[in-house]
């Protein structure tokens, strides 16, 4: 395998490689690096370092027509990135919607210095322009306006009133859900709200509400890492060792618009034109309620723990097929959607980091991009064959991930219908939280889930790996589905997982979907119509009934 081929393959698997202190560093999703790829990395280490040090870390850097990401003049109007512009437009359609709020919450256990926490948050806001940016409209077009740094003040006096600790925690969960649904003002800002709640001595809850225009899932990791460093510096009296930011998000937005034009953009777009050619199928799942003319964004989610042996089987099959666990989970999800929606051509979206330029690695902001995976399920392949098809789909999409989804929509011009998301109607996301252990000096930090009750698609499958096990969530539109329907769908997903992993060479049409208890109820219990026979022939019973009720319709 050539070095360039290896770099392309790593990029397709979302594996990042970079040079640090003369050595090769690698960051990869769980399960992405097979033993073969690890050996290839070792064999090509010197060549890869030479490529990296010459400025050719990725396919993007090897393209000679890609402009450099540098600071832009702040005197003129600052444009939004493509992803920001789409979200800004959708927010205008329903200005009081909280669908694009990003709520964050952590439990802080230990002796907390509230002043040091506020100063640390203030330093983060000062460090990242995007956290103090608003998005007013000028002649119908949005621009970025960066405000001067401001001090973060937390509502440290907030106290839950419940008698027991559990009552207070539940009260705070309800309060956070309400806060998460409170809209943020894009035009005037700030798009950053914070509160600190007291639960009991040595236990606080830090709650933040941000907007997706300024923040994404990968920013959460960056935010927490900086908070740890800054808080420990504040309480320890040492300077914070954070890297200098060479650029800000506004610089990235301007660079992105300059980058995706010309020959380079055409090369990337050609692949997507071919992949998404023809009429795109609409995933029209059977719903409990009529589909509204405009999506409201109201949603809920339901969780189902998955037994450990099934996850071990997922990992084992991924290894045998040269795939990743994400690809296996996606293949199962596609079968589920195909069965429910009656389609053999299934499109599913996912969110990726979108941080293809090394200059933005340390930035907070909305870099996440959406990829679309289109898979043909026709011909009744075996499950192993389908995993292979999904693998090829994913590798191709990852290799061409730099095209902003918004540009893809503009280019393809799908029929617009505010009742459906464009191009895809279902999403999948895999989150690995097995290594999430955080502290700020003597204060332990534990993430808290905030039930924001919003959704951006009909259906989103979340797969979570945690230290205490694995679970899947279905986030769903409450305009369309009832909770009981989603419970059955999750049960069907687990049954499908059991059936496919037990026999990967089985045709997908033969895989079990309905769990055994429900199958017995449908086939046996509800079909148990036997009754005692009275003994007389049917024609005599008919005559007797006619004599009893001669006026009744037969």
XYZ file of C-alpha atoms in Angstrom:
554
model
C 0.000 0.000 0.000
C 1.344 3.436 -0.962
C 1.648 6.159 1.680
C -0.908 8.339 -0.123
C -3.348 5.401 -0.298
C -2.877 4.748 3.414
C -3.553 8.405 4.260
C -6.713 8.362 2.138
C -7.904 5.185 3.825
C -7.256 6.624 7.299
C -9.179 9.744 6.392
C -12.071 7.594 5.178
C -12.167 5.906 8.602
C -12.116 9.319 10.333
C -8.613 8.638 11.709
C -6.495 11.757 12.254
C -2.678 11.677 12.097
C -0.352 14.543 12.962
C 3.246 15.263 13.883
C 4.127 16.370 17.404
C 7.660 16.818 18.773
C 9.020 14.863 15.803
C 6.790 11.839 16.444
C 3.631 10.522 14.777
C 0.389 10.940 16.726
C -2.854 9.108 15.899
C -6.447 9.725 16.996
C -9.008 7.141 15.868
C -12.634 6.191 16.611
C -12.955 3.038 18.684
C -12.447 -0.029 16.486
C -11.396 1.957 13.399
C -7.776 0.749 13.346
C -7.466 -2.910 12.413
C -4.258 -4.835 13.118
C -3.443 -4.558 9.419
C -3.718 -0.750 9.470
C -1.610 -0.558 12.621
C 1.128 -2.542 10.866
C 0.865 -0.276 7.804
C 1.166 2.789 10.034
C 4.344 1.404 11.552
C 5.770 0.538 8.153
C 4.979 3.977 6.659
C 5.760 6.025 9.783
C 8.812 7.823 8.355
C 7.071 8.550 5.042
C 3.941 9.853 6.779
C 6.022 12.131 8.990
C 7.701 13.507 5.880
C 4.309 14.175 4.286
C 3.009 15.825 7.462
C 6.072 18.005 7.898
C 5.791 19.144 4.298
C 2.227 20.315 4.935
C 0.415 17.390 3.309
C -1.387 15.831 6.275
C -4.679 15.162 4.513
C -6.165 15.004 1.058
C -7.135 18.623 1.613
C -3.546 19.678 2.282
C -2.273 17.710 -0.725
C -4.549 19.713 -3.015
C -2.484 22.626 -4.244
C -5.490 24.862 -4.855
C -6.692 24.883 -1.222
C -6.221 28.352 0.361
C -4.588 28.765 3.770
C -6.691 29.441 6.843
C -5.542 32.820 8.161
C -7.160 35.674 10.165
C -9.464 37.929 8.140
C -10.065 41.646 8.430
C -12.666 42.400 11.112
C -13.559 45.783 9.571
C -16.025 44.376 7.018
C -19.087 42.158 7.351
C -18.254 38.694 8.640
C -20.110 35.920 6.787
C -21.589 32.842 8.406
C -20.277 29.387 7.594
C -22.483 27.207 5.396
C -23.724 25.185 8.365
C -24.429 28.323 10.366
C -26.381 29.867 7.502
C -28.683 26.837 7.183
C -29.400 26.727 10.922
C -29.929 30.499 11.018
C -32.480 30.217 8.200
C -34.341 27.342 9.890
C -34.404 29.292 13.147
C -36.080 32.211 11.340
C -38.942 29.927 10.300
C -39.758 29.331 13.965
C -37.988 31.964 16.051
C -39.324 30.697 19.377
C -38.105 27.133 18.764
C -35.385 25.635 20.959
C -34.594 22.843 18.476
C -31.078 24.237 17.996
C -30.302 24.986 21.635
C -27.348 23.053 23.046
C -27.893 22.416 26.774
C -24.927 21.227 28.857
C -24.952 20.107 32.464
C -22.459 18.595 34.880
C -22.645 17.505 38.493
C -19.705 18.990 40.432
C -18.788 17.004 43.554
C -16.300 18.403 46.021
C -15.219 21.740 47.573
C -16.178 24.143 44.764
C -14.687 27.651 44.493
C -17.537 29.498 42.748
C -15.427 32.591 42.050
C -12.716 30.522 40.380
C -15.366 28.749 38.300
C -16.831 32.072 37.112
C -13.377 33.430 36.258
C -12.589 30.225 34.326
C -15.803 30.507 32.309
C -15.057 34.186 31.683
C -11.623 33.233 30.341
C -13.181 30.719 27.930
C -15.645 33.330 26.644
C -12.789 35.824 26.262
C -10.669 33.220 24.455
C -13.315 32.122 21.919
C -15.007 34.899 19.945
C -17.819 32.604 18.821
C -19.180 32.433 22.392
C -19.820 36.193 22.323
C -21.061 36.419 18.749
C -24.597 37.391 17.707
C -26.201 37.030 14.275
C -28.321 40.038 13.280
C -29.902 40.332 9.855
C -28.970 43.096 7.433
C -31.246 43.363 4.388
C -32.398 39.813 5.051
C -28.862 38.381 5.239
C -27.220 37.318 8.512
C -23.779 38.456 9.599
C -21.547 37.715 12.566
C -21.093 40.471 15.138
C -18.467 39.793 17.811
C -19.097 41.525 21.139
C -16.451 42.645 23.598
C -15.506 40.124 26.301
C -17.891 39.977 29.256
C -17.766 38.486 32.732
C -19.727 35.297 33.308
C -21.897 35.447 36.409
C -23.613 32.281 37.571
C -26.853 32.160 39.528
C -25.008 30.688 42.478
C -27.866 31.420 44.853
C -30.235 28.969 43.154
C -31.209 26.209 45.543
C -33.573 23.285 45.042
C -36.374 23.206 47.626
C -37.044 19.461 47.882
C -36.657 17.821 51.280
C -34.565 14.868 50.177
C -31.513 14.944 47.925
C -33.344 12.876 45.298
C -36.287 15.320 45.321
C -33.878 18.223 44.804
C -32.119 16.423 41.950
C -35.432 15.688 40.249
C -36.521 19.311 40.707
C -33.313 20.455 39.019
C -33.799 18.005 36.143
C -37.228 19.511 35.472
C -35.837 23.044 35.738
C -32.979 22.282 33.326
C -35.404 20.801 30.786
C -37.445 24.018 30.961
C -34.322 26.164 30.594
C -33.192 24.082 27.627
C -36.467 24.916 25.879
C -36.101 28.661 26.468
C -35.111 30.325 23.157
C -31.909 32.316 22.707
C -31.970 35.643 20.849
C -29.783 35.243 17.749
C -29.913 38.902 16.778
C -28.790 40.470 20.043
C -27.220 37.626 22.023
C -25.450 36.584 24.073
C -25.940 32.972 23.016
C -24.475 31.785 26.288
C -26.446 31.382 29.529
C -25.108 29.830 32.698
C -26.468 28.879 36.111
C -25.086 27.085 39.145
C -27.499 25.189 41.383
C -26.822 23.990 44.924
C -27.974 20.430 45.628
C -26.304 19.758 48.974
C -22.970 20.438 50.656
C -20.273 19.348 48.236
C -22.667 18.889 45.301
C -23.576 21.487 42.674
C -24.997 21.355 39.162
C -23.467 23.585 36.475
C -25.946 24.260 33.669
C -25.135 26.065 30.422
C -27.385 26.859 27.483
C -25.733 27.675 24.158
C -26.876 27.778 20.539
C -25.832 25.406 17.780
C -24.609 28.413 15.748
C -21.774 28.700 18.262
C -21.305 25.162 19.526
C -21.344 21.487 18.519
C -20.819 18.110 20.158
C -17.053 18.142 19.646
C -16.869 21.630 21.181
C -18.113 20.110 24.441
C -14.883 18.139 24.809
C -12.780 21.231 24.030
C -14.846 23.344 26.446
C -14.508 20.882 29.314
C -10.770 20.410 28.737
C -10.196 24.181 28.924
C -12.436 24.523 31.979
C -10.344 21.936 33.817
C -7.045 23.652 32.967
C -8.312 27.157 33.782
C -9.996 26.201 37.068
C -6.917 24.374 38.317
C -4.789 27.381 37.359
C -7.181 29.749 39.173
C -7.199 27.697 42.359
C -3.522 26.769 42.194
C -2.110 30.180 41.339
C -0.261 28.960 38.241
C -0.701 30.298 34.683
C -3.024 28.263 32.457
C -1.115 26.232 29.868
C -3.439 26.602 26.886
C -2.243 26.859 23.271
C -2.483 30.252 21.566
C -5.370 30.435 19.098
C -4.020 31.539 15.719
C -7.496 31.933 14.201
C -11.102 32.289 15.351
C -14.367 30.824 14.069
C -15.107 33.872 11.888
C -11.804 33.223 10.101
C -12.862 29.632 9.464
C -16.233 30.765 8.043
C -14.515 33.109 5.572
C -11.939 30.416 4.665
C -14.661 27.813 4.115
C -16.479 30.025 1.618
C -13.251 30.679 -0.263
C -12.216 27.012 -0.186
C -15.328 25.401 -1.627
C -15.292 26.815 -5.106
C -13.410 26.077 -8.305
C -11.768 22.855 -9.409
C -11.211 21.455 -5.934
C -14.860 21.798 -5.006
C -15.915 20.209 -8.304
C -13.737 17.148 -7.674
C -15.376 16.559 -4.317
C -18.868 17.342 -5.522
C -18.666 14.986 -8.506
C -18.584 11.995 -6.167
C -21.698 13.172 -4.328
C -23.501 13.895 -7.611
C -22.941 10.289 -8.601
C -23.810 8.823 -5.213
C -27.044 10.794 -4.828
C -28.076 10.705 -8.486
C -31.640 9.985 -9.524
C -34.799 10.332 -7.510
C -34.030 10.300 -3.803
C -36.396 8.041 -1.839
C -38.367 9.560 1.032
C -38.440 7.482 4.197
C -42.137 7.626 4.999
C -42.484 5.477 8.112
C -45.931 4.445 9.387
C -46.820 7.044 12.028
C -49.295 7.321 14.873
C -50.334 10.851 13.879
C -50.746 12.680 10.550
C -47.551 14.388 9.439
C -47.732 18.163 10.079
C -47.187 20.590 7.208
C -44.170 22.081 9.053
C -41.972 20.199 11.506
C -42.344 21.609 14.996
C -39.083 20.201 16.376
C -40.901 18.704 19.385
C -39.340 15.427 20.367
C -38.513 12.900 23.056
C -36.150 9.978 23.454
C -36.260 6.486 24.839
C -33.341 4.349 25.974
C -32.827 0.579 25.831
C -29.792 -1.145 27.387
C -28.127 -3.699 25.101
C -26.601 -6.879 26.589
C -22.818 -6.959 26.649
C -22.569 -10.167 24.634
C -24.285 -8.487 21.672
C -21.773 -5.633 21.688
C -18.919 -8.130 21.829
C -20.478 -9.814 18.790
C -20.707 -6.436 17.006
C -17.004 -5.811 17.631
C -16.061 -9.328 16.501
C -18.065 -9.113 13.256
C -16.630 -5.662 12.500
C -13.119 -7.061 12.893
C -13.820 -9.990 10.562
C -15.376 -7.775 7.880
C -12.695 -5.056 8.018
C -15.378 -2.615 9.183
C -15.997 -0.567 12.331
C -18.675 -1.154 15.003
C -20.398 1.980 13.701
C -20.784 0.351 10.280
C -22.339 -2.797 11.788
C -24.765 -0.775 13.909
C -25.649 1.315 10.835
C -26.317 -1.834 8.762
C -28.753 -3.064 11.425
C -30.464 0.325 11.525
C -30.852 0.322 7.741
C -32.568 -3.079 7.848
C -34.939 -1.788 10.538
C -35.826 1.302 8.486
C -36.173 -0.783 5.334
C -38.625 -3.157 7.010
C -40.678 -0.356 8.558
C -40.610 1.929 5.510
C -40.789 -0.644 2.732
C -37.677 0.677 0.959
C -34.593 -1.003 -0.522
C -32.817 2.319 -1.099
C -32.190 3.780 2.353
C -30.536 7.114 3.163
C -29.353 7.892 6.689
C -27.521 10.980 7.909
C -24.849 11.302 10.564
C -22.890 14.143 12.136
C -19.097 14.266 11.874
C -16.570 16.596 13.482
C -15.923 18.577 10.295
C -12.532 19.765 11.614
C -10.479 18.897 8.549
C -8.165 21.917 8.942
C -5.544 21.519 11.662
C -5.868 25.223 12.569
C -9.338 24.683 14.063
C -8.494 21.716 16.319
C -8.492 23.860 19.469
C -11.478 26.052 18.574
C -14.990 25.996 19.965
C -17.653 26.505 17.315
C -20.085 24.924 14.878
C -17.820 22.809 12.676
C -19.935 19.654 12.592
C -20.919 18.523 9.132
C -23.600 16.076 8.009
C -22.799 13.051 5.886
C -25.400 11.007 4.025
C -25.011 7.236 3.686
C -26.990 5.780 0.778
C -27.139 1.984 0.709
C -28.820 -0.381 -1.730
C -30.462 -3.280 0.134
C -31.838 -4.944 -3.010
C -31.108 -8.544 -3.979
C -31.647 -9.846 -0.437
C -27.944 -9.913 0.555
C -26.652 -11.750 3.580
C -26.031 -9.602 6.625
C -22.266 -9.906 6.106
C -22.683 -8.737 2.517
C -24.759 -5.790 3.677
C -22.063 -4.799 6.182
C -19.658 -4.801 3.228
C -21.977 -2.537 1.231
C -22.355 -0.181 4.198
C -18.572 -0.183 4.680
C -18.000 0.961 1.102
C -20.712 3.592 1.447
C -19.135 4.954 4.637
C -15.571 4.954 3.301
C -16.655 6.889 0.219
C -18.615 9.410 2.253
C -15.785 9.935 4.753
C -13.296 10.395 1.936
C -15.467 13.222 0.529
C -16.608 14.601 3.889
C -15.307 18.127 3.289
C -18.330 19.114 1.183
C -20.670 21.034 3.498
C -24.100 19.424 3.586
C -25.642 22.811 2.824
C -23.719 23.011 -0.445
C -24.914 19.519 -1.257
C -28.554 20.546 -0.784
C -28.024 23.661 -2.900
C -26.387 21.607 -5.637
C -28.910 18.748 -5.755
C -31.973 20.955 -5.306
C -34.236 18.229 -3.851
C -37.947 18.972 -3.767
C -38.384 21.143 -0.685
C -41.051 20.116 1.784
C -41.016 21.620 5.274
C -42.621 18.448 6.568
C -39.444 16.463 5.835
C -35.739 17.126 6.277
C -34.026 17.376 2.870
C -32.283 14.271 1.453
C -32.606 12.082 4.587
C -35.261 11.661 7.287
C -33.384 9.489 9.786
C -30.007 9.883 11.491
C -27.540 7.754 13.422
C -24.912 8.843 15.963
C -22.436 6.778 17.981
C -21.020 8.273 21.180
C -18.103 6.734 23.082
C -18.072 7.861 26.714
C -15.958 5.037 28.130
C -13.066 7.370 28.935
C -15.059 10.311 30.295
C -13.462 10.891 33.687
C -12.915 14.535 34.535
C -11.804 16.531 37.558
C -11.069 20.159 38.412
C -8.523 19.722 41.150
C -10.455 18.116 44.038
C -13.805 18.578 42.262
C -15.116 15.577 40.289
C -17.127 16.326 37.130
C -19.924 14.000 36.003
C -21.955 14.683 32.833
C -25.720 15.049 33.223
C -28.256 14.335 30.493
C -30.680 17.208 29.889
C -34.061 16.207 28.483
C -34.550 19.069 26.049
C -37.504 17.325 24.299
C -36.525 18.492 20.812
C -35.570 16.681 17.626
C -34.420 17.666 14.130
C -35.472 14.535 12.213
C -38.250 11.950 12.269
C -35.998 9.414 13.952
C -32.414 9.363 15.260
C -30.647 6.305 16.639
C -28.038 7.122 19.290
C -25.592 4.381 20.320
C -23.768 5.006 23.589
C -20.702 3.145 24.876
C -20.112 3.891 28.554
C -18.023 2.423 31.314
C -21.119 0.700 32.712
C -22.326 -0.787 29.415
C -23.928 -0.067 26.064
C -27.334 1.332 25.231
C -29.282 2.619 22.241
C -31.617 5.592 22.278
C -34.271 6.490 19.773
C -34.888 10.209 19.543
C -38.220 10.723 17.808
C -40.683 13.359 16.679
C -43.620 13.474 19.068
C -45.663 15.007 16.242
C -45.474 11.597 14.549
C -44.938 8.844 17.094
C -46.267 7.665 20.437
C -43.909 6.330 23.091
C -45.339 2.789 22.804
C -44.456 2.674 19.104
C -40.851 3.640 19.833
C -40.659 1.040 22.609
C -41.672 -1.645 20.083
C -39.188 -0.293 17.550
C -36.334 -0.517 20.057
C -37.362 -4.065 20.960
C -37.366 -4.923 17.244
C -33.886 -3.419 16.843
C -32.501 -5.618 19.624
C -34.201 -8.712 18.169
C -32.777 -7.873 14.740
C -29.335 -7.473 16.310
C -29.594 -10.894 17.978
C -30.731 -12.591 14.773
C -28.138 -10.982 12.485
C -25.168 -11.483 14.799
C -26.116 -15.096 15.523
C -26.090 -15.883 11.792
C -24.338 -13.199 9.705
C -24.597 -15.387 6.577
C -28.404 -15.386 6.693
C -30.325 -13.391 4.083
C -31.590 -10.136 5.560
C -35.178 -11.060 4.623
C -34.968 -14.047 7.002
C -33.710 -12.110 10.015
C -36.142 -11.966 12.913
C -37.580 -8.537 13.665
C -40.428 -9.177 16.106
C -39.302 -10.265 19.615
C -40.373 -13.778 20.636
C -42.988 -12.741 23.283
C -44.734 -10.436 20.810
C -44.443 -13.004 18.031
C -46.127 -15.643 20.237
C -48.863 -13.168 21.107
C -49.500 -12.310 17.439
C -49.271 -15.843 16.057
C -50.639 -17.962 18.860
C -52.505 -15.974 21.519
C -54.436 -13.665 19.183
C -55.128 -16.533 16.770
C -56.413 -18.853 19.479
C -60.042 -18.708 18.290
C -61.039 -22.295 19.096
C -64.390 -22.585 20.871
C -66.388 -25.596 22.208
C -68.625 -27.037 19.460
C -72.305 -27.263 20.536
C -72.853 -30.647 18.858
C -75.622 -29.821 16.350
C -74.804 -29.213 12.654
C -74.248 -25.664 11.477
C -77.391 -25.590 9.277
C -79.553 -26.466 12.311
C -77.938 -23.669 14.356
C -78.677 -21.300 11.462
C -82.346 -22.337 11.429
C -82.630 -21.908 15.182
C -81.082 -18.432 15.056
C -83.440 -17.429 12.208
C -86.416 -18.488 14.338
C -85.124 -16.491 17.320
C -84.306 -13.312 15.326
C -86.194 -13.358 12.022
C -85.933 -9.560 11.655
C -82.083 -9.465 12.012
C -79.791 -9.131 9.018
C -78.093 -12.438 8.238
